[in-house]
Amino acid sequence: MLKGKKIVLGITGSIAAYKACYIIRGLIKAGAEVQVVITPAGKEFITPITLSALTQKPVISDFFSQRDGTWHSHVALGLWADAMLIAPCTASTLGKMANGVADNMLITTYLSMKAPVFIAPAMDLDMYQHPTTQENLQKLQSFGNQIIEPQSGFLASGLEGKGRMEEPERIVEYLDRALTADFPLAGKKVMITAGPTYEKIDPVRFIGNYSSGKMGFALAEECARQGAEVTLIAGPVAQRTEHPNIHRIDVESCEDMYQASVHAYGKCDAAILCAAVADFAPETVATEKIKREKDDLVIRLKPTHDIAAELGRMKRADQRLVGFALETNDEQQNAQDKLERKNLDFIVLNSLRNEGTCFQSDENQVSIISRQGQKDYPRKPKGEVARDIVNELASIL
């Protein structure tokens, strides 16, 4: 599960800092991308040159790298990472983290972190046993941080006892197990369709719709974040993917999307059909631009492939299929009918009556309808809506 993961490794001023090299090697060997953030005291124990050589990235230590205004964004690091590991973590850094003392780049990065945080303490046995250290550890755990317990052994002070940082290979294994547990779709393959389809009239005109693809792309990112290997079949949109576990296939017409979906679904555990597929296409496509030679133009249309119905027929007992319904009237009844006709496991309903929540919008308001009942959700950003939908899918896989 570490393959493709972005890990921020925080290093503090402990003699155990040399072990960070082995942690980096283990993470990179497992396929992770590592960005080191080191405290000023940490640089006294291990040089940024060594760390940069191992990670192939510049090491971040100061807020500003030059006097020309170039600065390091702790907020951007908090959004970039899939996990933050602080190893070794000194008693001083524990205290600052527990109490929000943001006086260095590592602490500001920690306070900005959106991803899970793992802490591997390293200090002398008396420091580790001190009531303030234990209180700080309990406080940090109450915030949701995970503590990788130090081991008993020979310490740099010459004493022997608990306080020795866990061994690098065990730390890497801990992250791998923890991140797997945090990703309910680990090992699953999910296909997602997104965006509109364009049905050509002539070389310059088409039948299409206003879909931006934002909802489908948010679903792809959330599925990948929860551990799935995602095949994203995207119509003509300007959206971009970020997660390395998303394999994107660009298509234009319903026929293109149909062929790609039928081919991909057989290899997947589930599919989410979020694309706004055109129901009709011109019977004939002009090879040259149609000129305006008379006042009226008649274009005969033919039905396109019903992708949801075809996948519903293909669906095996071990597969799941999720559809979308955008309605303007009789919303619940139309969605319930579609659920049954197309052999869906559940359907996501949204309505054009909810202004500002459909095409082009950054928000959505949906209901999830299944044979077990209906769940209604308030208006939210599409990223949060995607999380609700993917959590529902994970619960039935």
PDB file of C-alpha atoms in Angstrom, residues 137-250:
ATOM      1  CA  LEU A 137       1.874  11.549  24.098  1.00  0.00           C
ATOM      2  CA  GLN A 138      -1.644  10.976  25.423  1.00  0.00           C
ATOM      3  CA  LYS A 139      -2.702  14.400  24.195  1.00  0.00           C
ATOM      4  CA  LEU A 140      -1.324  13.750  20.719  1.00  0.00           C
ATOM      5  CA  GLN A 141      -3.069  10.369  20.586  1.00  0.00           C
ATOM      6  CA  SER A 142      -6.337  12.065  21.523  1.00  0.00           C
ATOM      7  CA  PHE A 143      -5.878  14.263  18.423  1.00  0.00           C
ATOM      8  CA  GLY A 144      -5.810  11.126  16.267  1.00  0.00           C
ATOM      9  CA  ASN A 145      -2.037  10.804  15.855  1.00  0.00           C
ATOM     10  CA  GLN A 146      -0.578   7.288  15.932  1.00  0.00           C
ATOM     11  CA  ILE A 147       2.366   6.643  18.250  1.00  0.00           C
ATOM     12  CA  ILE A 148       4.952   4.060  17.179  1.00  0.00           C
ATOM     13  CA  GLU A 149       6.126   2.918  20.590  1.00  0.00           C
ATOM     14  CA  PRO A 150       9.877   3.121  21.333  1.00  0.00           C
ATOM     15  CA  GLN A 151      11.679  -0.050  22.334  1.00  0.00           C
ATOM     16  CA  SER A 152      13.826  -0.953  25.308  1.00  0.00           C
ATOM     17  CA  GLY A 153      17.523  -1.274  24.688  1.00  0.00           C
ATOM     18  CA  PHE A 154      20.930   0.343  24.878  1.00  0.00           C
ATOM     19  CA  LEU A 155      20.662   4.164  24.715  1.00  0.00           C
ATOM     20  CA  ALA A 156      23.138   6.843  23.657  1.00  0.00           C
ATOM     21  CA  SER A 157      23.421   8.000  27.269  1.00  0.00           C
ATOM     22  CA  GLY A 158      24.926   4.652  28.184  1.00  0.00           C
ATOM     23  CA  LEU A 159      21.798   3.694  30.097  1.00  0.00           C
ATOM     24  CA  GLU A 160      19.497   0.881  29.125  1.00  0.00           C
ATOM     25  CA  GLY A 161      15.702   1.121  29.064  1.00  0.00           C
ATOM     26  CA  LYS A 162      12.683   2.266  27.049  1.00  0.00           C
ATOM     27  CA  GLY A 163      13.234   5.206  24.732  1.00  0.00           C
ATOM     28  CA  ARG A 164      15.072   3.683  21.783  1.00  0.00           C
ATOM     29  CA  MET A 165      13.325   4.530  18.511  1.00  0.00           C
ATOM     30  CA  GLU A 166      11.681   1.560  16.800  1.00  0.00           C
ATOM     31  CA  GLU A 167      13.842   0.013  14.079  1.00  0.00           C
ATOM     32  CA  PRO A 168      13.434   1.507  10.573  1.00  0.00           C
ATOM     33  CA  GLU A 169      12.124  -1.659   8.924  1.00  0.00           C
ATOM     34  CA  ARG A 170       9.473  -2.019  11.640  1.00  0.00           C
ATOM     35  CA  ILE A 171       8.445   1.622  11.170  1.00  0.00           C
ATOM     36  CA  VAL A 172       7.985   1.064   7.435  1.00  0.00           C
ATOM     37  CA  GLU A 173       5.943  -2.082   8.145  1.00  0.00           C
ATOM     38  CA  TYR A 174       3.828  -0.135  10.655  1.00  0.00           C
ATOM     39  CA  LEU A 175       3.012   2.515   8.066  1.00  0.00           C
ATOM     40  CA  ASP A 176       2.168  -0.117   5.487  1.00  0.00           C
ATOM     41  CA  ARG A 177      -0.248  -1.898   7.840  1.00  0.00           C
ATOM     42  CA  ALA A 178      -1.805   1.322   9.116  1.00  0.00           C
ATOM     43  CA  LEU A 179      -2.351   2.788   5.686  1.00  0.00           C
ATOM     44  CA  THR A 180      -3.847  -0.470   4.449  1.00  0.00           C
ATOM     45  CA  ALA A 181      -6.307  -0.421   7.341  1.00  0.00           C
ATOM     46  CA  ASP A 182      -7.157   3.197   6.504  1.00  0.00           C
ATOM     47  CA  PHE A 183      -7.932   2.255   2.884  1.00  0.00           C
ATOM     48  CA  PRO A 184     -11.105   0.138   2.756  1.00  0.00           C
ATOM     49  CA  LEU A 185     -10.809  -0.232  -1.041  1.00  0.00           C
ATOM     50  CA  ALA A 186      -7.286  -1.626  -0.917  1.00  0.00           C
ATOM     51  CA  GLY A 187      -6.862  -4.289  -3.577  1.00  0.00           C
ATOM     52  CA  LYS A 188     -10.119  -3.361  -5.339  1.00  0.00           C
ATOM     53  CA  LYS A 189     -10.440  -2.231  -8.948  1.00  0.00           C
ATOM     54  CA  VAL A 190     -13.050   0.428  -9.652  1.00  0.00           C
ATOM     55  CA  MET A 191     -14.147   1.837 -13.004  1.00  0.00           C
ATOM     56  CA  ILE A 192     -15.623   5.346 -13.137  1.00  0.00           C
ATOM     57  CA  THR A 193     -17.169   7.226 -16.039  1.00  0.00           C
ATOM     58  CA  ALA A 194     -17.125  11.019 -15.954  1.00  0.00           C
ATOM     59  CA  GLY A 195     -17.983  14.103 -17.974  1.00  0.00           C
ATOM     60  CA  PRO A 196     -20.168  14.501 -21.071  1.00  0.00           C
ATOM     61  CA  THR A 197     -20.112  12.776 -24.426  1.00  0.00           C
ATOM     62  CA  TYR A 198     -20.055  14.670 -27.720  1.00  0.00           C
ATOM     63  CA  GLU A 199     -22.068  13.255 -30.623  1.00  0.00           C
ATOM     64  CA  LYS A 200     -20.870  14.764 -33.904  1.00  0.00           C
ATOM     65  CA  ILE A 201     -23.226  16.525 -36.317  1.00  0.00           C
ATOM     66  CA  ASP A 202     -20.456  17.622 -38.657  1.00  0.00           C
ATOM     67  CA  PRO A 203     -16.696  18.311 -38.250  1.00  0.00           C
ATOM     68  CA  VAL A 204     -17.345  21.429 -36.107  1.00  0.00           C
ATOM     69  CA  ARG A 205     -20.671  20.827 -34.316  1.00  0.00           C
ATOM     70  CA  PHE A 206     -21.927  18.250 -31.843  1.00  0.00           C
ATOM     71  CA  ILE A 207     -24.744  17.328 -29.481  1.00  0.00           C
ATOM     72  CA  GLY A 208     -23.543  17.500 -25.894  1.00  0.00           C
ATOM     73  CA  ASN A 209     -24.378  18.782 -22.432  1.00  0.00           C
ATOM     74  CA  TYR A 210     -23.035  21.035 -19.672  1.00  0.00           C
ATOM     75  CA  SER A 211     -21.253  18.371 -17.615  1.00  0.00           C
ATOM     76  CA  SER A 212     -17.851  19.527 -16.328  1.00  0.00           C
ATOM     77  CA  GLY A 213     -16.721  16.119 -15.019  1.00  0.00           C
ATOM     78  CA  LYS A 214     -16.069  17.540 -11.535  1.00  0.00           C
ATOM     79  CA  MET A 215     -18.188  14.944  -9.726  1.00  0.00           C
ATOM     80  CA  GLY A 216     -16.716  11.986 -11.606  1.00  0.00           C
ATOM     81  CA  PHE A 217     -13.157  13.172 -11.099  1.00  0.00           C
ATOM     82  CA  ALA A 218     -13.826  13.736  -7.379  1.00  0.00           C
ATOM     83  CA  LEU A 219     -15.086  10.137  -7.189  1.00  0.00           C
ATOM     84  CA  ALA A 220     -11.949   8.868  -8.938  1.00  0.00           C
ATOM     85  CA  GLU A 221      -9.672  10.729  -6.526  1.00  0.00           C
ATOM     86  CA  GLU A 222     -11.628   9.500  -3.493  1.00  0.00           C
ATOM     87  CA  CYS A 223     -11.624   5.873  -4.664  1.00  0.00           C
ATOM     88  CA  ALA A 224      -7.869   6.067  -5.233  1.00  0.00           C
ATOM     89  CA  ARG A 225      -7.367   7.749  -1.848  1.00  0.00           C
ATOM     90  CA  GLN A 226      -9.219   4.834  -0.238  1.00  0.00           C
ATOM     91  CA  GLY A 227      -6.827   2.386  -1.884  1.00  0.00           C
ATOM     92  CA  ALA A 228      -8.539   1.361  -5.120  1.00  0.00           C
ATOM     93  CA  GLU A 229      -6.932   0.982  -8.510  1.00  0.00           C
ATOM     94  CA  VAL A 230      -9.098   3.275 -10.632  1.00  0.00           C
ATOM     95  CA  THR A 231      -9.898   3.220 -14.339  1.00  0.00           C
ATOM     96  CA  LEU A 232     -11.367   6.622 -15.186  1.00  0.00           C
ATOM     97  CA  ILE A 233     -13.158   6.830 -18.534  1.00  0.00           C
ATOM     98  CA  ALA A 234     -13.523  10.544 -19.185  1.00  0.00           C
ATOM     99  CA  GLY A 235     -15.434  12.459 -21.803  1.00  0.00           C
ATOM    100  CA  PRO A 236     -14.171  15.808 -23.147  1.00  0.00           C
ATOM    101  CA  VAL A 237     -13.384  17.824 -19.984  1.00  0.00           C
ATOM    102  CA  ALA A 238     -10.690  20.159 -18.698  1.00  0.00           C
ATOM    103  CA  GLN A 239     -10.309  18.320 -15.351  1.00  0.00           C
ATOM    104  CA  ARG A 240      -6.996  16.748 -14.316  1.00  0.00           C
ATOM    105  CA  THR A 241      -6.199  13.715 -12.192  1.00  0.00           C
ATOM    106  CA  GLU A 242      -3.742  13.852  -9.297  1.00  0.00           C
ATOM    107  CA  HIS A 243      -3.522  10.385  -7.722  1.00  0.00           C
ATOM    108  CA  PRO A 244      -1.044   7.951  -9.312  1.00  0.00           C
ATOM    109  CA  ASN A 245      -3.506   5.042  -8.934  1.00  0.00           C
ATOM    110  CA  ILE A 246      -5.867   6.563 -11.519  1.00  0.00           C
ATOM    111  CA  HIS A 247      -5.555   5.243 -15.070  1.00  0.00           C
ATOM    112  CA  ARG A 248      -7.335   7.705 -17.338  1.00  0.00           C
ATOM    113  CA  ILE A 249      -8.903   6.826 -20.687  1.00  0.00           C
ATOM    114  CA  ASP A 250     -10.115   9.814 -22.718  1.00  0.00           C
TER     115      ASP A 250
END
